[in-house]
Structure formats: structure tokens, C-alpha cells
Amino acid sequence: MATAALGGTVLPAAAEPAGSAGTSDATDTARAGQPAGHGRPAPGRGPALVSRATLSADFLADGPPSGAAVTPANGRTGPFAGQVIPGFSGALDNGDGTFWGLPDNGFGAKGNSADFLLRMYLVTPDWASGQIEVGRHVSFRDPDGHVDFPLTRADRLLTGADFDVESVQRAKDGTLWVGEEFGPFLLHFDADGVLLSAPLPFPDGKSPANPYLAPGETPRVGSSRGFEALAISSDGRRLYPVVEGAFTDDPVQRRRYVYEVDTRTQQYTGRTWQYETDAAANVVGDAQWVGRDRLWLIERDDHDGAASVTKRVYEVDLSRTDRDGFVEKSLVLDALRIANPRGVGAGTGYGTGDPFALPVQSFETIVPLGKDRLLLANDNNYPGNAARVPGTPDATEMLVVDLRGARLAKPDDTLVVGHRGASGYRPEHTLAAYETAILQCADYIEPDLVSTKDGVLVARHENEIGGTTDVATKPEFADRRTTKTVDGTSITGWFTEDFTLAELRTLRAKERIPGTRPANTAFDGKYGVPTFDEVLDLARHSRTCAGEPVGVYPETKHPSYFDDLGLSLEEPLLATLAANGLDRRDAPVVIQSFETANLRELATRTRLPLAQLVNCTGSPWDLVEAGDPRTYADLVTRDGLRWVARYADGIGACKDVLIPRDGTGALQSPSPVIRDAHRAGLTVHGWTFRRENQFLPTQFRVGTDPNAPGDLTGEIRTFLRAGMDGFFTDNPDVGAAAVG
């Protein structure tokens, strides 16, 4: 059976003063047009936080009051007695330790940002003190009348009601190219902020805020989904604006387009590339050119704080596409897991420990600094975001990350599988649960797979979804409630096979056992039902704590039942794995099932490892239907295990099969199953290890509260001493620590 390396604690790299950012290292490299970073960490190395500096969210620059129409939030109500700096949506490296920081249009919309002046600020991060010093500013303006629609101010200073500036690049001649979202337009300014030509319109659509939108014309670009990202080639001859969101009429809602503009002719060249986000709701937040045909892109979700799922930097190669025509991408940085062995910024809010995270809603700025260093910054959407400290507006942060600054833990042969993700901390079978499992050092993540009405595999523990989604609150689906017999059991509720994928997309996940895990209910309603393809994309674009590819351990649920409906699970399973390049023998994938017939069929159709699941009681349903009297207990006899070994590579066994409990619930001596399975050439993975007392053997319970955490580490180590090769756990952080 394929195994994956287990990551543990991150060891510190060689000591370096916390105030040393190394920003000047980038100057010659960047100006020579050479790659500013290698993109992928070296084996055994990972990202580490070098420096951090912040600017108070309440800092006010000089100028007229701003925010008169802002929506009050986090104890702040406008107008404010000066110009707010609501974070940075773009930045330029000056090569001398200073940067130009670009705020966006101020407060998010035309209607509330007319008193916000569009500027760039010269800022100096003082890495030693951890503070950002604000110097002079450049005001964007149109004194020569290049804009032919009415501006807010008679003096033609540009405001947040005129344009929503989001990204900036500096050309070889020192002029500035700015991407914005109301058009979306590209704006060309001189170094002093004077507009040099008319806004360059986007040829493939307008946003709802576009001043030229004709009556009745349907916007193709979503609101605030224009040019959040803009890169420039090292020779300055090409711009690469990226549409932040999907076109409103695009049937593929995970598709984003990269465009090319010739800076000499100031025209679009007609060349485009397709980029696929990990999830349909994700957006592209920034873009930087890092070498021949290579871009670094920010991909992020709209969540913040503990709800964050995607805050990532990917590298794409414009010269290479996959079988579906999307540019290939690889992970450069997961900003939710950055080693912080020196405790930079520790104790200043959520995500500031070790590892460090940047869990802000609008992670929108990256600047390559050379020598594998990268500057990160955020737009804080003042006063709305409070990712670090609830009720307190987020500061503007500037971070320096060394992509190879941390030494990773060595791989371990014991497999830690995030059971339905990290279902002890997030609602199960959501991308948030899977990402949390990855952050907590799981080697594999486990999606249970069921089918929609239109044959798409989605991740749910059962095909009945009344307990794991908000479907019961949807009046449009009230008539879908029904009673069905699944594997001999009568169940009433709502079933995935009665919904198309598009209909399932309208539902939100919720915690399955809220009485046991009340903390998880804080995430109810935030996440959708992911497809198997989305789970695979998350895994193959992620790395374990040891730097290995993240594995996937899919389970086909009720395969005989779905076969009877004409919705076979095996064909789409194999097709989706193949489409993601995960159908080779050495791919980090293990396919599991409680039934035997489908595994025996799969053994003739795939080279991937297979695992026979073994329940504590009962029989495989396919054997019941066939009149075969064998039970799960029969499968784990010596003869039964030898039979299983003909088609499977391992077993996934209920814990009590491996070490039974006595009448009081205490563990007894190990059964012979682990020994006999190993003799048959099978690996043994146990399930399910959960930290709450009610799931633990009595000798590992702590206190009398059934929902309180007990000694899960002690239980896991007992099973490992008995020879178990790996295990499924709702708490991957505890599992990884028990192994480490």
C-alpha cells in the first residue's frame, strides 16, 4: 500500500536577526530580469517568517476627511478626520528597503468612496521595531482630461468613486501601470501620478460599475472582479492582467483568464491563458512575473480568521497547459502555514504563533524580493475586517517570508489520515476540513464519495444530507424529502442522487454532531459541498508538513445501491483520478470500500492500492445481496485475510477488531488480526480515533464529561505498539504528535 511521509514539528533554520528582511537583495536580480525566486522549496526545506511590520488600521494620512458613507464596523464610524489607509492591494519594491503601497478605492464601492483620494504611499517597514513608517504620497489625477466621463472632483484628483485601483506595476521608463475593477480598465500614469492616456478598456466585457455600460447590457465581469492582479514582463514590453473572478456567463466557474497587453501599442495582443482555481468562489488577488513564461499568482477565498481555507501563492507556467487547457500550477506558499520558530509577531492575534498564518480576507499583495524571499501584504477593508482580534479592525501587515527558511521534519512511515478532513475542528467533508487536516500534518485526507443526480461525485459521509447541510431550511427542496431503503435500512431525508450538482451548490454545510462539537457550529453555513475533483485539486496542490504530496484516501459509499440507480461510482472515480494525473501506481491514492465486489472489480481496472474496510459488526452489503453468508468477522480470519489479499493491498479496520474492549469499555489484549494481516501481505489502518471521551476506551478518558477531550495520544500509541501501520483520525494534530 502506498504510504506518505508524516510531518511533525518545524525546526528553526540558522539564526538570523528578526529585523533582517534582506529586501535589498532583490535589486540587481530583479532589474536584470532574472527570476526573483525559485518557486518551489528545496527538499526538506519550507517557508519561514523572517520579519513582520504593521501599520495601525486607524492611521490617518493628511487630506480631507474620508469615510462619511462607510458602513460602521468593529467600533469605527465615519467620517474619519483624514485619509484612511485601508491596507495595500499592490506594492512596488524600490530596492532600498522602501516600498510604494497602493490602497484600493477606499471603502469597496462607488457609493461610499467619493471622499477617498486615490494615492500611492511611500512606506518603510522598520523590521526591528515592527512598525511601518508612512512617508510622502503620490496622488493619482487627470489634469489633461483623458477621462471622458464625469469625475467626482472638479480639480480632477481621482477618487474611489471614479476608479477602483487594485494592482500596480512600474515600467522601464518609470511610468506606472495600474489595474482597476470598475471598468475594468488599465490606467497609465507617470511617476508623479498624472494620467498619460485614456483608460484602456477591457475587450471581453464590462463590470456593473463600468461608466460605459449601456442600458440593458449584461455585465460579463462580476462586481469587484476586475484586474485585482497585474504582472509585467521583465523587459517591460508585456502586461499580464488577470480577471479576478469568473465571467458571469462562463459555464466553468473555476476558470479565470490571463490576458496580454503590449505596452508599446497599448493594445491587447489577443493572447489569453486559462487558470483554474481550487474552488469556484476563489479569486485571483495578485500576479508577479518571476521568469520566462512564469507568474506567481495569489489565490484566495473570501473568509478570514479561523474560517480561512485558501490563502496561497501558486506558480504558473504560461508555456505549459494540462489536458483541459489550463496552465499548470504548483504551490509556492500556503500563507496559512508559515514556520515561525523565532516567534515574530507572536501573541498579537489569531494566527501569530508557530506556525504563523496570514488569515486575512483580502490577501492581495506579493512582491518577490530575490534569494527565495517574498513580501506579503494585505488589504484590510477598513473598518470591516477583524481576522486577528475579533472586534478590532485588522492592521495593515507587511511580512517577509523565506521560502526555504525552515527545516522540515523527516518523513515517517506511519500514515495519518484526516478522517473526513479534520472533522474534529471543522464541519466534515468541506474544503475547510481538508485544508485544516493538511495544516495539522495529515499525510492523507479522506473523502467519502456519493453521486449527484447528474453523475458527479461529491464528498458526503452519506447520500442522506439532512444532517450535514442546510437543505431542510430550503423551501424549494421541501418536496425532495423522502424515505428510501439504503443497504437494508430505511432512512428518511434528502438524498444526493435526487439533486443535480447545480442544486447542491446552493446548499451550505453544517456540523453533523453539534452536541458533541459545539465549537464547529461557528462554521455552519460558510462552506459548500465539494466535488471529488475539487478535493483532488486541493490535495495535489498541497504539501504535507514533511514536504511530501498530500494523499487522498477516497471511499465509495453504498456502491451496490448506486449501481442499482444507474449511478455507478467506480467509473467516475477512476476518470476523475485520471484527469488529475493520479491514476499511476505510485500516486498518493488509496481506494477503500466496505463492500468487496467493487474492490474486486477495481483490482482489474486500476494499479492504485485498494483497502478493504472492515466494520466491527455485520456483513458487506454486496455479500448480503448475493446470499453469501460471510461477515466482516470472517474476512479477518486467516483464510479471510488471504482471500482479501488477492484483490486488496490493505485493510481499514474498526478499532475494536484490532484491540477489542471488555464489558467496561477498556482495551483488552490485541487480537491476531494485525499479525495475520501482515502475514498475508496486507497493511493495517485503524479507524476512527477521536479525542472526545465518549469515543475513547475507559482507561484513556479524562473526567466524566463525554464531550471533553481525553487522552487520544495514549490510545493511538497503544494501537501503534500493537503494529498498526496507520490510522484515521478526526484530530490530525493529535495524531501527528502521537506519531512524532
XYZ file of C-alpha atoms in Angstrom:
740
model
C 0.000 0.000 0.000
C 1.218 3.486 -0.766
C 2.284 5.459 2.246
C 3.148 9.111 2.747
C 5.649 10.924 4.897
C 4.448 12.359 8.153
C 5.401 15.887 9.135
C 5.899 16.955 12.701
C 7.421 19.983 14.281
C 9.266 22.526 12.187
C 12.852 23.050 13.226
C 14.375 26.538 13.106
C 16.759 27.493 10.357
C 20.084 29.129 11.081
C 19.712 32.082 13.402
C 19.130 35.472 11.805
C 18.160 38.788 13.369
C 14.411 39.233 13.272
C 14.823 42.687 11.812
C 16.820 41.498 8.821
C 14.492 41.356 5.833
C 17.076 41.188 3.110
C 14.957 43.391 0.838
C 17.951 44.961 -0.861
C 18.978 41.544 -2.187
C 16.294 41.784 -4.859
C 17.516 44.918 -6.608
C 20.117 43.664 -9.082
C 18.366 40.370 -9.705
C 15.006 41.960 -10.433
C 16.458 44.697 -12.617
C 18.413 42.155 -14.613
C 15.153 40.422 -15.417
C 16.149 37.217 -13.683
C 13.760 35.105 -11.632
C 13.198 36.605 -8.221
C 12.728 33.208 -6.601
C 12.836 29.547 -7.408
C 9.158 28.951 -6.791
C 9.370 25.590 -5.066
C 11.058 24.908 -1.723
C 14.058 22.592 -1.752
C 13.570 19.063 -0.409
C 13.464 19.190 3.360
C 13.002 22.957 3.394
C 9.893 25.076 3.766
C 8.772 28.672 4.263
C 9.633 30.602 7.421
C 8.647 34.044 8.611
C 11.639 36.397 8.671
C 10.141 39.770 9.554
C 6.827 41.483 10.174
C 5.804 45.115 10.377
C 2.342 46.596 10.836
C 0.511 49.874 10.388
C -2.405 50.623 12.699
C -5.753 50.267 10.992
C -6.706 53.661 12.455
C -3.740 55.513 10.958
C -4.832 58.637 9.078
C -2.819 60.327 6.348
C -3.143 64.006 5.635
C -6.008 65.206 3.486
C -9.737 65.821 3.720
C -11.972 63.639 5.887
C -12.866 60.254 4.437
C -15.410 57.541 5.085
C -18.524 59.671 5.533
C -20.609 56.942 3.870
C -18.761 53.918 5.248
C -20.711 51.159 6.942
C -19.794 51.222 10.656
C -17.920 48.138 11.835
C -15.683 46.998 14.682
C -16.441 50.105 16.725
C -15.457 52.551 13.978
C -17.872 55.036 12.415
C -17.010 57.593 9.756
C -16.252 60.210 8.743
C -12.625 59.979 9.766
C -10.529 63.117 10.221
C -8.135 62.408 7.350
C -7.420 59.861 4.646
C -7.713 56.258 5.753
C -5.095 53.779 4.519
C -7.182 50.596 4.171
C -4.252 48.287 3.556
C -2.420 47.647 0.300
C -3.813 45.944 -2.783
C -0.492 46.300 -4.592
C 3.097 47.295 -3.860
C 6.345 48.186 -5.625
C 9.821 47.438 -4.314
C 12.182 50.418 -4.511
C 15.226 48.266 -3.832
C 16.367 50.380 -0.876
C 14.165 48.991 1.883
C 11.201 51.185 0.979
C 8.050 50.332 -0.954
C 5.219 52.102 -2.673
C 1.941 50.818 -1.252
C -1.264 51.070 -3.274
C -4.606 51.142 -1.406
C -7.709 50.359 -3.438
C -10.727 52.631 -3.885
C -11.190 53.030 -0.155
C -14.396 51.506 1.135
C -15.392 48.990 -1.518
C -17.947 50.718 -3.742
C -18.516 53.857 -5.770
C -21.288 55.000 -3.476
C -19.200 55.101 -0.283
C -15.788 56.141 -1.585
C -16.222 59.561 -3.198
C -14.248 61.199 -0.366
C -11.339 58.753 -0.681
C -8.406 60.043 -2.743
C -6.549 57.526 -4.909
C -2.889 57.539 -3.884
C 0.275 55.519 -3.510
C 2.181 55.874 -0.251
C 5.929 55.595 0.252
C 6.308 53.251 3.198
C 9.291 51.955 5.128
C 8.854 48.785 7.151
C 11.042 49.086 10.242
C 11.615 45.406 10.784
C 13.404 45.956 14.078
C 10.508 47.825 15.717
C 7.808 46.009 13.761
C 6.229 49.280 12.630
C 5.502 50.648 9.147
C 6.519 54.284 8.659
C 4.428 56.278 6.173
C 6.160 58.971 4.134
C 5.046 61.063 1.183
C 2.366 60.074 -1.278
C 1.635 60.304 -4.986
C -1.891 61.431 -5.893
C -3.480 59.969 -8.994
C -5.066 62.676 -11.126
C -6.187 63.549 -14.643
C -5.314 67.217 -15.271
C -5.232 66.735 -19.055
C -8.762 65.403 -19.388
C -8.066 61.894 -20.668
C -11.116 60.571 -18.795
C -14.204 61.492 -20.813
C -16.842 60.646 -18.197
C -17.617 62.977 -15.265
C -15.181 62.765 -12.352
C -16.101 63.323 -8.728
C -13.872 66.316 -8.117
C -13.564 69.491 -10.147
C -9.790 69.547 -9.563
C -9.655 66.114 -11.306
C -7.994 64.376 -8.396
C -9.173 60.795 -8.784
C -11.294 59.246 -6.062
C -12.683 55.870 -5.122
C -15.923 56.783 -6.875
C -14.048 57.132 -10.190
C -11.827 54.048 -10.244
C -11.120 51.025 -8.081
C -7.347 50.661 -8.344
C -6.124 47.233 -7.273
C -2.729 46.418 -8.808
C 0.334 48.337 -9.935
C 3.500 47.720 -11.952
C 6.393 50.009 -12.840
C 7.617 50.145 -16.451
C 11.249 50.564 -17.506
C 10.696 54.290 -18.078
C 9.406 54.753 -14.532
C 5.770 55.157 -15.533
C 3.095 53.226 -13.698
C 0.518 50.764 -14.978
C -2.480 50.262 -12.722
C -5.191 47.611 -12.965
C -8.627 48.554 -11.733
C -12.051 46.956 -11.327
C -14.846 49.366 -12.233
C -14.164 49.047 -15.960
C -12.174 47.004 -15.686
C -9.554 49.370 -17.115
C -5.785 49.601 -17.338
C -4.543 53.057 -16.349
C -1.182 54.526 -17.373
C 0.308 57.197 -15.079
C 3.614 58.964 -14.968
C 5.785 58.553 -11.888
C 4.057 61.540 -10.267
C 0.565 60.104 -10.695
C -0.569 62.067 -13.761
C -2.762 60.044 -16.132
C -0.997 59.800 -19.503
C -3.759 58.429 -21.728
C -7.382 57.422 -21.773
C -8.260 54.348 -19.690
C -7.621 51.209 -21.746
C -10.921 49.298 -21.836
C -11.187 45.554 -21.434
C -12.258 43.968 -24.739
C -14.142 40.999 -23.277
C -16.718 42.591 -21.021
C -17.760 45.275 -18.565
C -18.474 45.255 -14.855
C -21.720 46.583 -13.325
C -19.817 49.759 -12.335
C -18.489 50.452 -15.843
C -19.403 54.052 -16.820
C -19.958 52.936 -20.426
C -22.374 50.107 -19.621
C -25.311 50.525 -21.991
C -28.916 50.306 -20.769
C -29.921 46.654 -20.741
C -26.362 45.448 -21.328
C -25.452 42.428 -19.207
C -22.105 42.785 -17.406
C -19.774 39.838 -18.107
C -17.372 40.828 -15.335
C -18.766 40.430 -11.847
C -18.879 43.278 -9.380
C -15.382 43.827 -7.930
C -13.999 41.052 -10.128
C -11.779 43.021 -12.494
C -7.996 43.449 -12.507
C -7.040 42.692 -8.920
C -3.900 41.156 -10.441
C -1.475 42.669 -12.948
C 2.036 41.453 -13.818
C 4.664 42.956 -16.117
C 7.371 41.111 -18.038
C 10.972 41.711 -17.016
C 11.637 43.726 -20.190
C 8.553 45.843 -19.597
C 7.062 45.072 -23.006
C 4.103 42.990 -21.849
C 1.445 43.374 -19.180
C -0.482 40.404 -17.865
C -3.793 41.453 -16.299
C -5.774 38.627 -14.692
C -9.532 38.676 -14.301
C -10.160 38.159 -10.599
C -13.350 36.125 -10.898
C -15.173 34.029 -13.473
C -17.150 35.643 -16.250
C -20.811 35.685 -15.335
C -21.724 33.668 -18.429
C -18.901 31.130 -18.166
C -20.228 27.595 -17.562
C -16.856 26.765 -15.953
C -16.966 28.914 -12.825
C -13.474 27.870 -11.697
C -11.921 29.406 -14.827
C -10.004 32.685 -14.735
C -8.302 34.308 -17.717
C -4.833 35.782 -18.019
C -4.538 38.402 -20.777
C -1.574 40.005 -22.516
C -1.144 43.697 -23.366
C 1.611 45.255 -25.495
C 2.845 48.319 -23.587
C 4.226 49.945 -26.749
C 0.960 49.858 -28.704
C -1.177 49.886 -25.549
C -3.378 47.211 -27.070
C -4.415 43.703 -26.083
C -2.458 41.182 -28.142
C -5.256 38.626 -28.349
C -3.288 36.015 -26.390
C -5.009 34.533 -23.335
C -4.404 31.694 -20.901
C -6.813 29.807 -18.669
C -6.194 29.356 -14.942
C -8.289 27.048 -12.757
C -8.924 27.975 -9.136
C -9.174 25.328 -6.422
C -12.818 26.277 -5.820
C -15.374 28.278 -7.785
C -15.631 31.017 -5.156
C -11.873 31.665 -5.024
C -10.379 34.776 -6.614
C -7.001 35.807 -8.019
C -5.525 38.504 -5.782
C -2.162 39.479 -7.308
C 0.282 38.486 -10.038
C 4.034 38.872 -10.461
C 6.350 37.900 -13.289
C 9.186 35.713 -11.948
C 10.934 34.466 -15.060
C 10.437 33.222 -18.580
C 6.738 32.382 -19.012
C 6.280 32.070 -15.235
C 3.937 34.014 -12.989
C 3.258 33.900 -9.281
C -0.450 34.324 -8.505
C -2.301 34.798 -5.243
C -5.366 32.595 -4.970
C -7.599 33.297 -2.000
C -11.073 32.766 -0.639
C -13.271 35.418 0.976
C -13.103 34.000 4.505
C -10.943 35.297 7.317
C -9.653 34.217 10.693
C -10.286 30.601 11.624
C -12.704 30.207 8.712
C -9.938 30.753 6.135
C -9.311 27.949 3.656
C -7.280 29.314 0.732
C -4.556 31.957 1.110
C -1.974 30.682 -1.334
C 0.683 31.676 -3.816
C 0.879 29.465 -6.902
C 3.391 29.457 -9.733
C 2.014 29.014 -13.242
C 3.911 28.333 -16.422
C 2.260 30.005 -19.404
C 4.082 27.649 -21.767
C 2.560 24.514 -20.236
C -1.081 23.505 -20.062
C -2.865 20.401 -18.854
C -5.211 18.207 -20.842
C -8.096 20.621 -20.216
C -6.179 23.655 -21.444
C -5.432 25.211 -18.059
C -1.944 26.450 -17.240
C -0.163 24.117 -14.871
C 0.252 25.441 -11.367
C 2.369 24.452 -8.383
C 2.365 25.599 -4.786
C 4.862 28.264 -3.779
C 3.394 29.191 -0.385
C 0.414 28.327 1.770
C 0.107 31.522 3.792
C -1.871 29.658 6.457
C 1.220 27.618 7.412
C 4.474 29.575 7.707
C 7.067 28.368 10.198
C 7.760 30.959 12.877
C 10.441 29.437 15.121
C 11.603 32.833 16.371
C 8.108 33.927 17.340
C 7.972 37.010 15.095
C 4.806 38.908 15.990
C 3.719 36.208 18.420
C 0.762 36.915 20.658
C -0.777 39.687 18.570
C -3.897 37.831 17.494
C -5.161 34.760 15.706
C -2.531 33.011 13.605
C 0.521 34.708 15.105
C 2.086 31.681 16.758
C 4.200 28.905 15.266
C 3.210 28.177 12.625
C 2.251 31.692 11.580
C -0.734 32.358 9.322
C -1.994 35.304 7.273
C -5.722 34.534 7.612
C -6.975 37.908 6.395
C -9.883 38.124 3.983
C -8.004 40.148 1.376
C -4.516 38.707 0.976
C -3.782 40.777 -2.128
C -0.103 41.652 -2.371
C 3.068 39.717 -3.135
C 6.427 41.188 -4.127
C 9.349 38.853 -4.997
C 12.453 40.071 -3.177
C 15.072 37.731 -4.584
C 17.005 34.880 -2.959
C 13.763 32.984 -2.316
C 12.259 35.805 -0.296
C 8.790 37.166 -0.751
C 6.950 40.191 0.650
C 3.302 39.700 1.582
C 0.782 42.405 2.439
C -2.952 42.745 2.942
C -5.887 44.961 2.154
C -7.739 45.304 5.472
C -11.065 46.619 4.064
C -11.152 49.172 6.872
C -13.025 49.077 9.161
C -14.663 45.776 8.246
C -12.053 43.056 8.722
C -11.130 41.658 12.140
C -9.293 38.415 11.400
C -6.667 38.755 14.128
C -8.665 40.088 17.089
C -12.485 39.962 16.946
C -13.992 43.421 17.218
C -10.718 45.177 16.376
C -10.054 46.311 12.794
C -7.154 44.495 11.164
C -3.870 46.351 10.826
C -2.001 46.592 7.552
C 0.682 43.902 7.640
C 3.877 43.529 5.651
C 5.678 40.194 6.011
C 8.925 38.829 4.643
C 8.944 35.081 4.096
C 11.970 32.975 3.242
C 10.622 30.147 1.104
C 13.473 27.879 2.200
C 13.962 29.205 5.697
C 12.637 26.264 7.711
C 13.903 22.729 8.032
C 11.046 20.260 7.716
C 10.583 17.205 9.860
C 11.704 13.907 8.384
C 9.042 11.675 6.820
C 7.591 8.836 8.879
C 6.136 5.560 7.610
C 3.070 5.716 9.861
C 0.144 7.068 7.884
C -2.023 9.779 9.463
C -5.321 10.154 7.605
C -7.560 13.161 8.180
C -10.906 11.412 8.667
C -13.397 13.352 6.552
C -10.774 16.088 6.850
C -10.088 17.450 10.321
C -13.696 16.787 11.285
C -12.943 17.386 14.948
C -12.445 21.078 14.166
C -14.479 21.906 11.033
C -17.722 20.544 9.547
C -16.798 17.263 7.894
C -16.219 16.819 4.178
C -15.677 20.514 3.463
C -12.614 22.015 1.844
C -12.096 23.784 5.173
C -11.929 20.428 6.983
C -9.484 19.024 4.413
C -7.264 22.120 4.483
C -7.253 22.082 8.284
C -6.164 18.437 8.197
C -3.307 19.363 5.858
C -2.273 22.250 8.106
C -2.309 19.839 11.054
C 0.147 17.492 9.332
C -2.138 14.777 7.987
C -0.498 12.693 5.255
C -3.764 11.813 3.547
C -7.273 13.259 3.525
C -10.339 11.052 3.280
C -13.354 11.982 1.151
C -16.408 9.721 1.254
C -17.967 9.733 -2.203
C -21.605 9.687 -3.275
C -23.224 10.656 -6.565
C -25.460 13.504 -7.645
C -28.419 13.022 -9.960
C -26.238 14.035 -12.896
C -23.452 11.603 -12.040
C -20.931 13.907 -10.332
C -19.065 12.542 -7.319
C -19.292 14.767 -4.248
C -17.879 14.434 -0.744
C -20.501 13.481 1.846
C -20.385 10.822 4.552
C -23.804 9.584 3.445
C -26.069 10.229 0.494
C -28.648 11.457 3.021
C -27.694 15.091 3.617
C -30.295 16.402 6.044
C -27.825 16.204 8.915
C -24.793 17.693 7.165
C -26.278 20.540 5.098
C -28.934 23.233 5.443
C -31.215 21.540 2.909
C -34.042 21.330 5.470
C -34.207 25.140 5.558
C -34.687 25.427 1.791
C -38.412 25.618 0.928
C -37.661 24.952 -2.733
C -36.424 21.487 -1.768
C -39.130 20.588 0.752
C -40.739 18.163 -1.693
C -37.464 16.243 -2.092
C -37.758 14.848 1.426
C -38.471 11.161 1.115
C -37.901 7.731 2.616
C -35.544 5.231 0.999
C -34.026 1.894 1.864
C -30.234 2.037 1.717
C -28.338 -1.197 2.329
C -31.357 -2.677 4.048
C -32.012 0.311 6.325
C -34.993 2.653 5.958
C -33.866 6.291 6.010
C -35.931 9.481 5.725
C -34.395 12.690 4.488
C -32.853 14.316 1.433
C -30.564 12.322 -0.854
C -27.770 13.483 -3.148
C -28.997 11.337 -6.017
C -32.142 13.491 -6.157
C -30.148 16.715 -6.673
C -28.111 17.974 -9.587
C -24.688 19.383 -8.820
C -26.001 22.879 -9.536
C -28.699 22.373 -6.908
C -26.215 21.010 -4.370
C -24.089 24.115 -4.957
C -26.870 26.174 -3.363
C -26.551 24.296 -0.062
C -24.205 25.046 2.821
C -22.542 22.504 5.084
C -23.165 22.276 8.813
C -21.763 20.317 11.747
C -23.121 16.740 11.903
C -22.841 16.287 15.698
C -23.323 19.792 17.160
C -23.997 18.485 20.660
C -20.594 16.825 20.739
C -18.721 19.529 18.849
C -20.463 22.849 19.518
C -17.372 24.850 18.513
C -17.734 23.558 14.965
C -21.148 25.188 14.627
C -19.386 28.557 14.303
C -18.565 27.433 10.767
C -22.091 26.357 9.831
C -23.251 27.934 6.588
C -19.812 29.040 5.423
C -18.815 26.195 3.103
C -20.335 24.312 0.219
C -20.373 20.646 -0.748
C -17.121 19.956 -2.649
C -16.816 17.734 -5.681
C -14.276 14.932 -5.734
C -12.386 16.884 -8.389
C -12.078 19.869 -6.047
C -10.808 17.644 -3.244
C -8.190 16.165 -5.565
C -7.136 19.623 -6.735
C -6.658 20.766 -3.152
C -4.594 17.682 -2.329
C -2.364 17.657 -5.408
C -1.589 21.348 -4.989
C -0.706 20.920 -1.301
C 2.209 19.533 0.650
C 2.408 17.715 3.950
C 4.386 19.072 6.890
C 7.298 16.959 5.616
C 7.046 18.490 2.145
C 5.514 15.404 0.519
C 2.466 15.358 -1.777
C -0.780 15.148 0.171
C -2.517 11.835 -0.403
C -6.198 11.084 -0.928
C -7.997 8.065 0.545
C -11.448 8.034 -1.152
C -14.231 5.744 -0.014
C -17.035 4.661 -2.316
C -20.236 4.777 -0.270
C -23.003 2.252 -0.922
C -21.662 1.156 -4.326
C -24.293 -1.562 -4.873
C -27.073 0.904 -4.053
C -25.756 3.440 -6.554
C -25.241 0.712 -9.162
C -28.939 -0.137 -8.882
C -29.740 3.525 -9.598
C -27.563 3.551 -12.715
C -25.105 5.875 -10.981
C -22.060 3.639 -10.673
C -19.325 5.213 -8.557
C -16.294 3.388 -9.921
C -16.213 4.787 -13.468
C -16.345 8.484 -12.454
C -13.912 7.736 -9.625
C -11.281 6.378 -11.996
C -11.989 9.033 -14.627
C -11.565 11.864 -12.109
C -8.343 10.386 -10.774
C -7.002 10.049 -14.328
C -7.967 13.623 -15.188
C -5.886 14.753 -12.221
C -2.897 12.574 -13.112
C -3.466 10.360 -10.083
C -4.057 7.022 -11.776
C -0.471 5.732 -11.675
C 0.677 3.022 -9.280
C 2.855 5.376 -7.238
C 0.206 8.094 -6.920
C -0.633 9.015 -3.306
C -4.098 7.472 -3.520
C -5.748 4.532 -1.740
C -9.283 3.482 -2.728
C -11.400 1.938 0.028
C -14.827 0.386 0.379
C -16.917 -1.580 2.867
C -18.086 -3.789 0.010
C -15.964 -6.410 -1.730
C -17.345 -6.787 -5.256
C -16.469 -3.271 -6.349
C -12.939 -3.617 -4.972
C -12.508 -6.909 -6.795
C -13.640 -5.195 -9.985
C -11.355 -2.218 -9.371
C -8.399 -4.569 -8.895
C -8.717 -5.469 -12.589
C -9.044 -1.843 -13.716
C -6.511 0.170 -11.730
C -2.976 -0.115 -10.412
C -3.817 2.007 -7.383
C -3.721 0.426 -3.919
C -7.052 -0.817 -2.569
C -8.182 -1.183 1.047
C -10.943 -3.445 2.272
C -12.868 -1.731 5.046
C -13.918 -3.959 7.926
C -16.702 -2.942 10.270
C -16.998 -4.007 13.901
C -20.176 -5.961 13.151
C -22.334 -7.014 10.223
C -21.504 -8.032 6.664
C -20.524 -6.378 3.381
C -23.777 -5.441 1.652
C -22.770 -6.921 -1.690
C -22.278 -10.303 0.005
C -25.670 -9.981 1.685
C -27.327 -9.278 -1.662
C -25.527 -12.252 -3.243
C -26.628 -14.607 -0.465
C -23.038 -15.058 0.691
C -23.109 -15.734 4.459
C -19.655 -14.329 5.185
C -19.430 -11.497 7.688
C -16.759 -8.905 8.402
C -15.553 -11.212 11.183
C -14.997 -13.893 8.547
C -12.916 -11.517 6.434
C -10.376 -11.027 9.224
C -9.739 -14.697 9.900
C -6.501 -16.071 8.487
C -8.315 -17.537 5.474
C -10.409 -14.429 5.056
C -7.380 -12.144 5.035
C -5.630 -14.346 2.470
C -8.727 -14.009 0.286
C -8.782 -10.224 0.741
C -5.099 -10.099 -0.225
C -5.989 -11.435 -3.680
C -7.551 -8.078 -4.621
C -6.599 -5.562 -1.918
C -3.370 -4.137 -0.539
C -4.581 -3.471 2.975
C -7.479 -3.347 5.380
C -9.063 -0.420 7.133
C -10.416 -1.929 10.308
C -12.702 -0.767 13.074
C -10.568 -0.251 16.185
C -12.381 -2.934 18.140
C -11.412 -5.524 15.541
C -7.753 -4.769 16.238
C -7.909 -4.398 20.018
C -11.261 -5.407 21.496
C -12.790 -3.838 24.588
C -14.200 -5.595 27.624
C -17.610 -5.028 29.138
C -16.485 -1.833 30.872
C -15.169 -0.317 27.664
C -11.496 -0.814 28.483
C -8.983 -2.113 25.968
C -8.011 -5.759 26.201
C -5.068 -7.515 24.520
C -4.648 -7.099 20.750
C -6.444 -9.600 18.533
C -4.411 -11.614 15.991
C -5.797 -9.526 13.104
C -2.810 -7.194 12.732
C -0.346 -10.107 12.818
C -2.381 -12.210 10.401
C -2.946 -9.298 8.022
C 0.781 -8.590 7.879
C 1.485 -12.254 7.198
C -0.966 -12.064 4.294
C 0.931 -9.056 2.922
C -1.692 -6.507 3.942
C -1.136 -3.207 5.704
C -3.467 -2.292 8.556
C -5.079 1.093 9.114
C -7.414 1.563 12.060
C -10.462 3.803 12.440
C -11.661 6.108 13.900
C -9.550 7.872 16.524
C -11.369 10.789 18.148
C -10.390 12.839 21.162
C -13.765 13.113 22.935
C -14.191 10.851 25.980
C -17.259 9.130 24.587
C -15.176 7.667 21.743
C -12.225 6.580 23.888
C -11.583 3.376 25.833
C -12.294 3.943 29.504
C -8.641 3.966 30.569
C -7.991 6.966 28.307
C -10.932 9.110 29.387
C -10.276 12.270 31.378
C -13.077 13.370 33.668
C -16.742 12.497 33.296
C -17.893 14.871 30.543
C -18.484 12.652 27.487
C -17.698 15.557 25.124
C -14.495 16.664 26.853
C -11.149 15.678 25.333
C -9.411 12.658 26.782
C -6.029 11.038 26.215
C -6.235 10.343 22.483
C -2.442 10.273 22.258
C -2.298 7.382 24.705
C -4.900 5.417 22.770
C -3.161 5.918 19.429
C 0.225 4.874 20.805
C -1.300 1.711 22.256
C -2.518 0.717 18.797
C 0.787 1.639 17.172
C 2.636 -0.577 19.646
C 0.318 -3.379 18.565
C 1.627 -2.982 14.989
C -0.998 -0.781 13.322
C 0.523 0.870 10.208
C -1.632 3.973 10.094
C -4.945 5.377 11.268
C -7.890 7.611 10.536
C -8.452 10.445 12.972
C -10.785 13.403 13.377
C -7.898 15.200 15.107
C -4.837 15.053 12.833
C -2.839 17.401 15.049
C -3.091 14.969 17.954
C -2.429 12.038 15.630
C 0.681 13.609 14.130
C 2.026 14.456 17.578
C 1.384 10.899 18.779
C 3.437 9.543 15.894
C 6.159 12.178 16.178
